[in-house]
mmCIF file of C-alpha atoms in Angstrom:
data_model
loop_
_atom_site.group_PDB
_atom_site.id
_atom_site.type_symbol
_atom_site.label_atom_id
_atom_site.label_comp_id
_atom_site.label_asym_id
_atom_site.label_seq_id
_atom_site.Cartn_x
_atom_site.Cartn_y
_atom_site.Cartn_z
ATOM 1 C CA UNK A 3 25.320 -11.162 4.328
ATOM 2 C CA UNK A 4 24.767 -10.332 8.156
ATOM 3 C CA UNK A 5 24.012 -6.915 7.193
ATOM 4 C CA UNK A 6 21.858 -7.633 4.758
ATOM 5 C CA UNK A 7 19.545 -10.086 7.290
ATOM 6 C CA UNK A 8 20.194 -6.978 9.471
ATOM 7 C CA UNK A 9 18.432 -4.352 7.547
ATOM 8 C CA UNK A 10 15.828 -6.647 5.903
ATOM 9 C CA UNK A 11 14.837 -7.350 9.657
ATOM 10 C CA UNK A 12 15.370 -3.271 10.718
ATOM 11 C CA UNK A 13 12.442 -2.828 7.399
ATOM 12 C CA UNK A 14 9.878 -5.130 9.015
ATOM 13 C CA UNK A 15 10.196 -3.365 12.357
ATOM 14 C CA UNK A 16 9.654 0.088 10.832
ATOM 15 C CA UNK A 17 7.082 -0.342 8.802
ATOM 16 C CA UNK A 18 5.689 -2.460 12.049
ATOM 17 C CA UNK A 19 5.921 0.215 14.280
ATOM 18 C CA UNK A 20 5.068 2.708 11.309
ATOM 19 C CA UNK A 21 1.587 0.488 11.099
ATOM 20 C CA UNK A 22 0.997 0.658 14.776
ATOM 21 C CA UNK A 23 1.777 4.655 15.636
ATOM 22 C CA UNK A 24 -0.763 5.863 12.644
ATOM 23 C CA UNK A 25 -3.483 3.032 13.408
ATOM 24 C CA UNK A 26 -2.890 4.670 16.911
ATOM 25 C CA UNK A 27 -3.255 8.615 15.709
ATOM 26 C CA UNK A 28 -4.903 7.790 12.307
ATOM 27 C CA UNK A 29 -8.346 8.424 13.345
ATOM 28 C CA UNK A 30 -8.084 11.863 14.344
ATOM 29 C CA UNK A 31 -8.085 12.527 10.632
ATOM 30 C CA UNK A 32 -12.083 12.489 8.831
ATOM 31 C CA UNK A 33 -10.426 10.993 5.675
ATOM 32 C CA UNK A 34 -10.230 7.382 8.346
ATOM 33 C CA UNK A 35 -13.651 7.901 9.185
ATOM 34 C CA UNK A 36 -14.274 6.911 5.452
ATOM 35 C CA UNK A 37 -11.648 4.387 5.075
ATOM 36 C CA UNK A 38 -9.447 2.190 7.121
ATOM 37 C CA UNK A 39 -6.143 2.174 7.068
ATOM 38 C CA UNK A 40 -6.224 -1.160 5.410
ATOM 39 C CA UNK A 41 -8.517 -0.528 2.414
ATOM 40 C CA UNK A 42 -6.608 2.312 1.496
ATOM 41 C CA UNK A 43 -3.835 -0.303 2.073
ATOM 42 C CA UNK A 44 -5.911 -2.323 -0.383
ATOM 43 C CA UNK A 45 -7.369 1.019 -2.905
ATOM 44 C CA UNK A 46 -3.099 1.671 -3.462
ATOM 45 C CA UNK A 47 -2.074 -1.814 -4.522
ATOM 46 C CA UNK A 48 -4.574 -0.875 -7.270
ATOM 47 C CA UNK A 49 -3.797 2.229 -7.542
ATOM 48 C CA UNK A 50 0.352 0.814 -8.137
ATOM 49 C CA UNK A 51 -0.628 -2.828 -9.823
ATOM 50 C CA UNK A 52 -3.667 -1.904 -12.163
ATOM 51 C CA UNK A 53 -6.661 -4.158 -12.332
ATOM 52 C CA UNK A 54 -5.814 -7.315 -10.584
ATOM 53 C CA UNK A 55 -7.774 -10.847 -8.994
ATOM 54 C CA UNK A 56 -8.991 -10.900 -5.784
ATOM 55 C CA UNK A 57 -6.532 -13.819 -5.212
ATOM 56 C CA UNK A 58 -3.566 -11.106 -6.308
ATOM 57 C CA UNK A 59 -4.719 -9.233 -3.555
ATOM 58 C CA UNK A 60 -4.905 -11.461 -0.720
ATOM 59 C CA UNK A 61 -1.764 -12.606 -1.250
ATOM 60 C CA UNK A 62 0.140 -9.235 -1.786
ATOM 61 C CA UNK A 63 -2.287 -8.008 1.321
ATOM 62 C CA UNK A 64 -0.794 -10.979 3.074
ATOM 63 C CA UNK A 65 -5.097 -12.042 3.824
ATOM 64 C CA UNK A 66 -7.386 -14.663 3.292
ATOM 65 C CA UNK A 67 -9.426 -14.342 0.708
ATOM 66 C CA UNK A 68 -12.529 -13.850 2.682
ATOM 67 C CA UNK A 69 -10.615 -10.838 4.062
ATOM 68 C CA UNK A 70 -10.077 -9.478 0.817
ATOM 69 C CA UNK A 71 -14.009 -10.108 -0.548
ATOM 70 C CA UNK A 72 -15.342 -8.105 2.372
ATOM 71 C CA UNK A 73 -12.461 -5.131 1.320
ATOM 72 C CA UNK A 74 -13.552 -5.324 -2.013
ATOM 73 C CA UNK A 75 -17.683 -5.508 -0.641
ATOM 74 C CA UNK A 76 -17.340 -2.121 1.084
ATOM 75 C CA UNK A 77 -15.316 -0.105 -1.465
ATOM 76 C CA UNK A 78 -17.370 -1.750 -4.363
ATOM 77 C CA UNK A 79 -20.324 0.072 -2.070
ATOM 78 C CA UNK A 80 -18.739 3.400 -1.469
ATOM 79 C CA UNK A 81 -17.684 3.450 -5.249
ATOM 80 C CA UNK A 82 -14.310 3.273 -4.902
ATOM 81 C CA UNK A 83 -13.346 0.269 -6.972
ATOM 82 C CA UNK A 84 -15.283 -1.651 -10.243
ATOM 83 C CA UNK A 85 -15.275 -5.360 -11.534
ATOM 84 C CA UNK A 86 -13.896 -5.519 -15.106
ATOM 85 C CA UNK A 87 -14.080 -8.061 -16.743
ATOM 86 C CA UNK A 88 -10.346 -9.895 -17.521
ATOM 87 C CA UNK A 89 -8.792 -9.449 -21.220
ATOM 88 C CA UNK A 90 -7.306 -12.843 -21.533
ATOM 89 C CA UNK A 91 -10.681 -14.554 -20.082
ATOM 90 C CA UNK A 92 -13.831 -13.550 -19.896
ATOM 91 C CA UNK A 93 -15.303 -16.208 -17.104
ATOM 92 C CA UNK A 94 -11.862 -13.385 -14.595
ATOM 93 C CA UNK A 95 -13.493 -11.148 -12.947
ATOM 94 C CA UNK A 96 -10.511 -7.839 -12.451
ATOM 95 C CA UNK A 97 -11.309 -5.265 -10.007
ATOM 96 C CA UNK A 98 -9.805 -1.736 -10.515
ATOM 97 C CA UNK A 99 -9.776 1.929 -9.019
ATOM 98 C CA UNK A 100 -12.158 4.060 -9.747
ATOM 99 C CA UNK A 101 -11.752 8.045 -10.315
ATOM 100 C CA UNK A 102 -13.766 8.327 -6.518
ATOM 101 C CA UNK A 103 -11.371 5.800 -5.236
ATOM 102 C CA UNK A 104 -8.263 7.920 -6.486
ATOM 103 C CA UNK A 105 -9.784 11.226 -5.051
ATOM 104 C CA UNK A 106 -10.382 8.991 -1.547
ATOM 105 C CA UNK A 107 -6.658 7.270 -1.822
ATOM 106 C CA UNK A 108 -5.154 10.936 -2.573
ATOM 107 C CA UNK A 109 -7.349 12.348 0.882
ATOM 108 C CA UNK A 110 -5.697 9.551 2.662
ATOM 109 C CA UNK A 111 -1.715 9.926 1.638
ATOM 110 C CA UNK A 112 -2.641 13.142 2.084
ATOM 111 C CA UNK A 113 -3.305 12.474 5.896
ATOM 112 C CA UNK A 114 -0.223 9.947 6.026
ATOM 113 C CA UNK A 115 2.314 12.344 4.946
ATOM 114 C CA UNK A 116 0.792 15.189 7.236
ATOM 115 C CA UNK A 117 1.321 12.473 9.758
ATOM 116 C CA UNK A 118 4.879 11.325 9.009
ATOM 117 C CA UNK A 119 6.940 14.413 7.635
ATOM 118 C CA UNK A 120 6.872 16.131 10.869
ATOM 119 C CA UNK A 121 8.156 13.749 13.016
ATOM 120 C CA UNK A 122 10.942 12.728 10.091
ATOM 121 C CA UNK A 123 11.649 16.514 9.642
ATOM 122 C CA UNK A 124 14.688 15.935 11.032
ATOM 123 C CA UNK A 125 16.270 13.601 8.575
ATOM 124 C CA UNK A 126 19.091 15.458 5.973
ATOM 125 C CA UNK A 127 17.870 15.976 2.676
ATOM 126 C CA UNK A 128 21.025 13.638 1.050
ATOM 127 C CA UNK A 129 20.046 11.177 3.559
ATOM 128 C CA UNK A 130 16.127 11.073 2.132
ATOM 129 C CA UNK A 131 18.057 11.199 -1.188
ATOM 130 C CA UNK A 132 20.175 7.663 -0.218
ATOM 131 C CA UNK A 133 16.916 6.268 0.629
ATOM 132 C CA UNK A 134 15.038 7.036 -2.515
ATOM 133 C CA UNK A 135 18.837 5.088 -4.266
ATOM 134 C CA UNK A 136 18.471 2.659 -2.954
ATOM 135 C CA UNK A 137 14.755 1.458 -2.326
ATOM 136 C CA UNK A 138 14.890 2.718 -6.048
ATOM 137 C CA UNK A 139 17.681 -0.505 -6.625
ATOM 138 C CA UNK A 140 15.892 -2.759 -4.350
ATOM 139 C CA UNK A 141 12.897 -2.321 -5.753
ATOM 140 C CA UNK A 142 14.273 -2.905 -9.491
ATOM 141 C CA UNK A 143 16.247 -6.088 -8.340
ATOM 142 C CA UNK A 144 12.758 -7.899 -7.291
ATOM 143 C CA UNK A 145 11.051 -6.738 -10.394
ATOM 144 C CA UNK A 146 13.788 -8.910 -11.548
ATOM 145 C CA UNK A 147 12.823 -11.761 -9.043
ATOM 146 C CA UNK A 148 9.892 -11.315 -9.993
ATOM 147 C CA UNK A 149 10.254 -11.795 -14.281
ATOM 148 C CA UNK A 150 12.368 -14.807 -13.104
ATOM 149 C CA UNK A 151 9.260 -16.490 -11.012
#
């Protein structure tokens, strides 16, 4: 259990460090003059999860609903997200990514990959494969835990 705690702590530390590093250097990429890293994160969530409620987005991004509302307003004004009716309850509005949103996400991800791939080029292919295998397993375990709740 101690090794698992160490792995979780290390994952968090790496995530925080990567976020900080990118925020310091990310503005060098033209795409981040149009969209903030927080907005990119929100668009990425919509790309992964599909249409979502603002409450769900707030939980996933770990921010207050007002922050999500502000981000969604800006993204909607730029045409990167759109509001849709919920299939189950027409009174509920969900937000989803648009084609233009997918395009800005693609540009942002290319900038992110450009920034980080150079830093990690010394990592051996077999270590990358192990990383992918481990995180695929972690993702599956999280999905199982999600279904149980």
